[in-house]
Coordinates of C-alpha atoms in Angstrom, one line a residue:
M1 CA 53.4 14.8 37.5
A2 CA 51.6 17.5 39.4
V3 CA 53.5 18.1 42.7
L4 CA 51.6 18.7 45.9
V5 CA 51.7 22.4 45.6
L6 CA 48.6 22.2 43.4
K7 CA 46.4 21.7 46.4
L8 CA 47.8 24.8 48.1
L9 CA 46.9 27.4 45.6
G10 CA 43.4 28.1 46.8
L11 CA 44.4 30.7 49.4
G12 CA 41.7 32.2 51.4
Y13 CA 41.8 35.5 49.6
Q14 CA 42.0 34.2 46.1
R15 CA 39.2 33.4 43.7
R16 CA 41.3 32.2 40.8
L17 CA 43.0 28.8 40.7
S18 CA 46.6 29.0 39.4
L19 CA 48.1 25.5 38.9
Q20 CA 51.9 25.0 38.7
F21 CA 53.6 22.0 37.1
P22 CA 57.3 21.3 36.7
N23 CA 58.9 22.8 33.6
K24 CA 58.4 20.1 30.9
S25 CA 60.6 21.8 28.4
R26 CA 63.7 21.2 30.7
P27 CA 63.2 17.8 32.2
H28 CA 66.6 17.6 33.8
S29 CA 66.3 21.0 35.5
R30 CA 64.8 20.4 38.9
G31 CA 63.2 23.2 40.9
E32 CA 61.8 25.2 37.9
Y33 CA 58.0 25.6 37.7
N34 CA 55.8 27.2 35.1
V35 CA 52.2 28.3 35.4
Y36 CA 50.2 25.4 34.1
S37 CA 46.7 26.9 34.1
T38 CA 44.7 29.8 35.7
F39 CA 40.9 29.9 35.7
Q40 CA 38.1 31.5 37.6
S41 CA 36.8 29.1 40.2
H42 CA 34.0 31.1 41.9
E43 CA 32.0 34.2 41.3
P44 CA 30.6 36.6 43.9
E45 CA 27.0 35.7 44.9
F46 CA 24.3 37.2 46.9
D47 CA 21.9 35.5 49.3
Y48 CA 18.7 37.5 48.9
L49 CA 16.9 35.7 51.7
K50 CA 19.5 36.7 54.3
S51 CA 20.8 39.8 52.5
L52 CA 24.3 38.4 52.7
E53 CA 27.1 38.7 50.1
I54 CA 28.9 35.4 49.4
E55 CA 32.5 36.1 48.5
E56 CA 34.2 34.3 45.7
K57 CA 37.3 33.5 47.8
I58 CA 38.4 29.9 47.8
N59 CA 38.5 28.2 51.3
K60 CA 39.7 24.8 50.4
I61 CA 40.9 22.7 47.4
R62 CA 41.1 18.9 47.4
W63 CA 42.4 16.7 44.6
L64 CA 40.6 13.5 43.6
P65 CA 42.7 10.4 42.9
Q66 CA 43.7 10.5 39.2
Q67 CA 41.8 7.9 37.2
N68 CA 42.8 8.9 33.6
A69 CA 44.8 11.6 31.8
A70 CA 42.6 14.4 33.3
H71 CA 42.9 15.8 36.8
F72 CA 39.8 16.5 38.9
L73 CA 39.6 18.8 41.9
L74 CA 37.0 20.1 44.4
S75 CA 37.1 23.7 45.3
T76 CA 34.8 25.6 47.7
N77 CA 34.0 29.1 48.8
D78 CA 31.8 29.7 51.9
K79 CA 28.7 28.1 50.4
T80 CA 29.3 26.4 47.1
I81 CA 31.5 23.4 46.2
K82 CA 32.5 22.8 42.6
L83 CA 34.1 19.8 40.8
W84 CA 36.5 20.8 38.1
K85 CA 38.1 18.8 35.3
I86 CA 41.5 19.9 34.2
S87 CA 42.5 18.3 30.8
E88 CA 45.1 18.8 28.1
R89 CA 44.7 19.1 24.4
D90 CA 47.6 19.1 22.0
K91 CA 46.0 18.0 18.8
R92 CA 43.2 19.4 16.6
A93 CA 41.1 17.9 13.9
E94 CA 41.3 19.3 10.4
G95 CA 39.4 18.5 7.2
Y96 CA 35.8 18.7 8.2
N97 CA 33.1 18.1 5.6
L98 CA 30.5 20.7 6.6
K99 CA 32.8 23.6 7.6
D100 CA 36.0 25.3 6.4
E101 CA 39.2 25.5 8.5
D102 CA 38.2 28.9 9.8
G103 CA 34.9 27.6 11.1
R104 CA 32.5 28.9 8.4
L105 CA 29.8 26.5 7.2
R106 CA 30.3 25.2 3.7
D107 CA 27.5 25.3 1.1
P108 CA 26.0 21.8 1.0
F109 CA 25.6 21.9 -2.8
R110 CA 29.4 22.5 -3.2
I111 CA 30.3 19.4 -1.2
T112 CA 31.2 16.8 -3.8
A113 CA 33.5 14.5 -1.9
L114 CA 33.7 12.9 1.5
R115 CA 36.7 14.0 3.6
V116 CA 38.1 12.1 6.6
P117 CA 39.3 14.5 9.3
I118 CA 42.8 14.1 10.4
L119 CA 44.5 15.1 13.7
K120 CA 47.4 17.5 13.6
P121 CA 49.6 18.7 16.5
M122 CA 49.0 22.1 18.1
D123 CA 50.3 24.1 21.0
L124 CA 49.3 22.6 24.4
M125 CA 46.0 23.9 25.6
V126 CA 44.8 23.4 29.2
E127 CA 41.1 23.4 29.6
A128 CA 39.3 23.7 33.0
S129 CA 35.6 22.8 32.9
P130 CA 33.1 22.6 35.8
R131 CA 31.6 19.2 35.9
R132 CA 29.4 19.4 39.1
I133 CA 28.2 22.2 41.4
F134 CA 27.2 21.2 44.9
A135 CA 25.2 24.1 46.4
N136 CA 22.6 25.1 49.0
A137 CA 23.6 22.6 51.6
H138 CA 25.3 24.7 54.2
T139 CA 23.8 27.5 56.4
Y140 CA 27.2 28.4 57.8
H141 CA 30.6 28.9 56.1
I142 CA 32.3 25.8 54.8
N143 CA 35.6 25.2 56.5
S144 CA 36.6 21.7 55.3
I145 CA 36.2 19.3 52.4
S146 CA 37.7 15.8 52.4
V147 CA 37.6 13.1 49.7
N148 CA 36.8 9.6 50.9
S149 CA 39.0 6.6 50.2
D150 CA 36.2 5.0 48.3
H151 CA 36.7 7.6 45.6
E152 CA 32.9 8.1 45.3
T153 CA 32.0 10.3 48.3
Y154 CA 33.3 13.3 50.1
L155 CA 32.4 15.3 53.2
S156 CA 32.0 19.1 53.7
A157 CA 31.9 20.7 57.1
D158 CA 30.8 24.1 58.4
D159 CA 30.6 25.4 62.0
L160 CA 27.7 23.2 63.1
R161 CA 27.2 20.4 60.5
V162 CA 29.1 17.8 58.4
N163 CA 27.5 16.7 55.2
L164 CA 28.2 13.6 53.1
W165 CA 28.1 13.9 49.3
H166 CA 28.2 11.5 46.4
L167 CA 30.4 12.9 43.6
E168 CA 27.7 12.1 41.0
I169 CA 24.7 13.6 42.9
T170 CA 24.5 17.4 43.2
D171 CA 21.0 18.1 44.4
R172 CA 21.2 16.4 47.8
S173 CA 23.6 15.4 50.5
F174 CA 23.3 13.5 53.8
N175 CA 23.8 15.2 57.1
I176 CA 26.0 12.9 59.2
V177 CA 26.9 15.3 62.1
D178 CA 24.7 18.1 63.5
I179 CA 25.7 19.8 66.7
K180 CA 23.3 22.7 66.4
P181 CA 21.4 23.1 69.7
V182 CA 17.7 23.8 69.9
N183 CA 18.5 27.1 71.5
M184 CA 21.5 28.8 69.9
E185 CA 22.3 30.6 73.2
E186 CA 23.4 27.1 74.5
L187 CA 26.0 26.8 71.8
T188 CA 29.4 26.2 73.4
E189 CA 31.6 25.0 70.6
V190 CA 31.8 24.9 66.8
I191 CA 33.3 22.5 64.2
T192 CA 36.7 23.7 63.0
A193 CA 37.9 21.0 60.7
A194 CA 37.0 17.5 59.4
E195 CA 38.8 14.7 57.5
F196 CA 38.2 11.2 56.3
H197 CA 40.5 8.4 57.3
P198 CA 43.0 7.6 54.4
H199 CA 42.1 3.9 54.3
Q200 CA 38.9 3.2 56.2
C201 CA 36.0 4.7 54.2
N202 CA 33.6 4.5 57.2
V203 CA 35.8 6.5 59.6
F204 CA 36.2 10.3 59.8
V205 CA 37.2 12.8 62.5
Y206 CA 36.2 16.4 63.2
S207 CA 37.7 18.9 65.6
S208 CA 36.2 21.6 67.7
S209 CA 36.9 25.1 69.0
K210 CA 37.3 23.5 72.5
G211 CA 40.4 21.6 71.4
T212 CA 38.7 18.2 71.2
I213 CA 38.6 15.7 68.4
R214 CA 35.8 13.2 67.8
L215 CA 36.3 10.1 65.7
C216 CA 33.1 8.8 64.1
D217 CA 32.2 5.4 62.5
M218 CA 29.4 5.7 59.9
R219 CA 28.7 1.9 60.4
S220 CA 27.4 2.5 63.9
S221 CA 24.6 4.9 63.0
A222 CA 23.5 7.1 60.2
L223 CA 23.7 10.2 62.2
C224 CA 27.1 10.4 63.9
D225 CA 26.3 12.7 66.7
R226 CA 27.6 10.1 69.1
H227 CA 31.3 9.6 68.5
S228 CA 33.2 6.4 68.7
K229 CA 36.3 7.9 70.2
F230 CA 36.9 11.3 71.9
F231 CA 40.4 12.8 72.0
E232 CA 41.2 15.5 74.6
E233 CA 44.2 16.5 76.5
P234 CA 43.5 17.5 80.1
E235 CA 44.2 21.2 80.8
D236 CA 46.9 22.2 83.3
P237 CA 45.0 24.4 85.8
S238 CA 48.2 26.3 86.7
S239 CA 48.5 27.6 83.1
R240 CA 44.9 28.6 82.6
S241 CA 44.3 32.1 81.5
F242 CA 41.7 34.3 79.8
F243 CA 43.1 33.1 76.4
S244 CA 43.2 29.4 77.2
E245 CA 40.0 28.5 75.4
I246 CA 40.9 30.6 72.3
I247 CA 44.4 29.2 71.8
S248 CA 43.2 25.6 72.4
S249 CA 40.9 25.7 69.4
I250 CA 42.0 23.3 66.7
S251 CA 42.6 24.9 63.3
D252 CA 43.6 21.8 61.4
V253 CA 43.5 18.0 61.7
K254 CA 45.4 15.6 59.4
F255 CA 45.6 11.8 59.4
S256 CA 49.1 10.3 58.8
H257 CA 49.5 8.5 55.5
S258 CA 49.6 5.2 57.4
G259 CA 46.3 6.0 59.1
R260 CA 47.7 5.1 62.6
Y261 CA 48.1 8.7 63.8
M262 CA 46.5 12.1 63.4
M263 CA 48.0 15.5 63.8
T264 CA 46.2 18.6 65.2
R265 CA 47.3 22.2 65.1
D266 CA 46.2 24.7 67.8
Y267 CA 47.4 28.2 68.1
L268 CA 50.7 27.5 69.8
S269 CA 51.5 23.8 69.2
V270 CA 51.2 20.7 67.0
K271 CA 50.1 17.5 68.6
V272 CA 50.3 13.9 67.3
W273 CA 47.7 11.5 68.5
D274 CA 47.7 7.7 68.4
L275 CA 44.2 6.6 67.3
N276 CA 44.4 3.9 70.0
M277 CA 45.0 6.3 72.9
E278 CA 42.4 9.0 73.5
T279 CA 43.6 10.4 76.8
R280 CA 46.6 12.5 75.6
P281 CA 48.7 13.1 72.5
V282 CA 51.8 10.9 72.1
E283 CA 53.9 13.9 70.8
T284 CA 53.6 17.6 71.3
Y285 CA 55.7 20.2 69.4
Q286 CA 55.8 23.9 70.4
V287 CA 55.6 26.1 67.3
H288 CA 56.0 29.5 68.7
E289 CA 55.9 29.3 72.5
Y290 CA 57.5 32.7 72.7
L291 CA 54.2 34.2 71.7
R292 CA 52.5 33.2 75.0
S293 CA 53.6 36.5 76.5
K294 CA 52.2 38.4 73.5
L295 CA 48.6 36.9 73.6
C296 CA 47.1 40.2 74.8
S297 CA 48.3 42.2 71.8
L298 CA 47.6 39.2 69.5
Y299 CA 44.0 39.3 70.8
E300 CA 43.7 43.0 70.1
N301 CA 44.9 42.7 66.5
D302 CA 42.8 39.5 65.9
C303 CA 45.9 37.5 65.0
I304 CA 45.0 35.1 67.8
F305 CA 42.1 33.8 65.6
D306 CA 44.5 32.9 62.7
K307 CA 44.0 29.4 61.4
F308 CA 47.3 27.6 60.7
E309 CA 47.4 24.4 58.7
C310 CA 49.8 21.5 59.2
C311 CA 51.1 18.6 57.1
W312 CA 53.0 15.3 57.2
N313 CA 55.9 14.4 54.9
G314 CA 55.5 11.3 52.7
S315 CA 56.9 8.8 55.3
D316 CA 55.1 10.3 58.3
G317 CA 58.5 10.9 59.9
A318 CA 58.4 14.8 59.8
L319 CA 55.8 17.5 60.3
M320 CA 55.5 21.1 59.0
T321 CA 53.4 24.1 60.0
G322 CA 53.5 27.8 59.6
S323 CA 54.1 30.8 61.9
Y324 CA 54.5 34.6 61.7
N325 CA 57.2 36.7 60.1
N326 CA 56.9 34.3 57.1
F327 CA 58.5 31.6 59.3
F328 CA 57.6 28.0 59.0
R329 CA 58.6 25.2 61.3
M330 CA 59.6 21.6 60.6
F331 CA 59.9 18.8 63.2
D332 CA 61.6 15.4 62.9
R333 CA 59.7 12.8 64.9
S334 CA 62.5 10.4 65.4
T335 CA 65.3 12.7 66.5
R336 CA 62.9 15.4 68.0
R337 CA 65.0 18.0 66.2
D338 CA 63.3 21.1 64.8
V339 CA 64.2 24.0 62.5
T340 CA 62.7 27.4 61.8
L341 CA 63.0 28.6 58.2
E342 CA 61.9 31.8 56.5
A343 CA 60.1 32.2 53.2
S344 CA 61.1 35.5 51.6
R345 CA 61.9 37.0 48.3
E346 CA 65.5 37.6 49.4
S347 CA 66.1 33.9 50.2
S348 CA 64.1 32.5 47.3
K349 CA 66.7 32.8 44.6
P350 CA 67.2 29.6 42.6
R351 CA 69.5 27.1 44.4
A352 CA 69.8 29.4 47.5
I353 CA 70.1 27.5 50.7
L354 CA 67.7 28.4 53.5
K355 CA 69.4 29.3 56.7
P356 CA 67.8 28.4 60.0
R357 CA 66.3 31.3 61.9
K358 CA 66.1 31.8 65.7
V359 CA 63.9 34.0 67.7
C360 CA 65.3 35.8 70.8
T361 CA 62.9 36.1 73.7
G362 CA 65.0 38.1 76.0
G363 CA 68.5 39.1 77.1
K364 CA 71.3 39.7 74.7
R365 CA 70.4 39.1 71.1
R366 CA 72.9 37.3 68.9
K367 CA 73.7 38.5 65.4
D368 CA 71.7 35.8 63.6
E369 CA 68.7 36.0 65.9
I370 CA 65.5 38.1 65.6
S371 CA 63.8 39.7 68.5
V372 CA 60.3 38.5 69.3
D373 CA 59.3 42.2 69.4
S374 CA 60.5 42.6 65.8
L375 CA 58.3 39.9 64.3
D376 CA 55.9 41.0 61.6
F377 CA 52.4 39.6 62.4
N378 CA 51.0 40.7 59.0
K379 CA 53.4 38.2 57.4
K380 CA 52.1 34.7 58.2
I381 CA 52.2 31.3 56.6
L382 CA 48.8 29.7 57.1
H383 CA 49.0 27.1 54.3
T384 CA 51.7 24.4 53.9
A385 CA 52.0 21.2 51.9
W386 CA 54.5 18.4 51.5
H387 CA 55.1 16.3 48.4
P388 CA 53.8 12.7 49.1
L389 CA 57.0 11.1 47.6
Q390 CA 59.8 13.6 47.4
N391 CA 61.3 16.2 49.7
I392 CA 59.5 19.1 48.0
I393 CA 57.5 21.5 50.2
A394 CA 55.3 24.4 49.4
V395 CA 54.3 27.3 51.7
A396 CA 52.0 30.2 51.0
A397 CA 52.9 33.6 52.4
T398 CA 50.4 36.3 51.8
N399 CA 50.0 36.4 48.0
N400 CA 53.3 34.4 47.3
L401 CA 53.8 30.7 46.9
Y402 CA 57.2 29.4 47.7
I403 CA 58.5 25.9 46.6
F404 CA 61.5 24.5 48.3
Q405 CA 63.3 21.1 47.9
D406 CA 66.2 19.2 49.4
K407 CA 69.7 20.1 48.2
V408 CA 70.7 18.4 45.0
N409 CA 74.3 18.1 43.9

């Protein structure tokens, strides 16, 4: 079974998909993973009309529900979405009538008997083949793709529009959200993320750079410019600053597996919203509040614009998101306890136990603490994922992928 880390491996600076599966040769050895397949997903392109180079880097990967032995995934760069089929082949046919085993065609006049090809075992071969290419539908960079629960459609979103696609139709999509103003000088916000509801195929949400979330119902109208629900937390006037609007921008939105809640990530915090209450989140978790005093320097080095992802565990009882210095944070919703862990080569030895890390914001620093002034802002964990059934997590730090699991005796 492919663990959830598969959906993580399209990091923003990669163009090749590298899939990792558990080591099948040692079924009783947990925690060991081999490279399953690596293939080129996108090529660099050039938009001659706008004189713009389209990078091959992968922005998002989403897996389709498995229907047969093959796996299907959607991957996208800034402009083009591709549907890939990942299949295995461990047998080959031998004994063809019209060609020899080395592939050369046989002389028809020398064929005197009919042979029935037979299947013989061979080394496992993983094939990745593009099945669909969905292009030319976005003027701006694609930031989200989400597969619908009907298993037939999916959405893609850029800064100003959300499009609805059918998986079998590549030459057209339906525009379901368009927030582009007639005069671009009147533009006040952009779309930052979008996702379908896990169970209701007619419901989706999209977040904005103003920290708001709109829930839309496709049954109410074809064009969902008018939302059904609007989620926004009132701003505390006493804490308003020059950076308030920047740090309130939502970088990721995720529905809980139950579909009752949704989680949003802004620059400093993670918030959990009840879909039945629009006025304020029911839970707020501070990820790295100690950075509030560093916003000026983070603005100067552009780190304040980093887009962190967040994820639920399989039971919706815990949350995870990334931070700087290769730290990632986990929050338990029932006990309200939290922990900071570090993904590094030094602590990633097999069966090594991760030790909680603490950041010292001032005063006397303890031996096991790290000063906020010593944090490395070039090391950041933007991508995180949690296995839907087991306590296995994956975090992506720069060009490294770390897989951790609960302690096993």
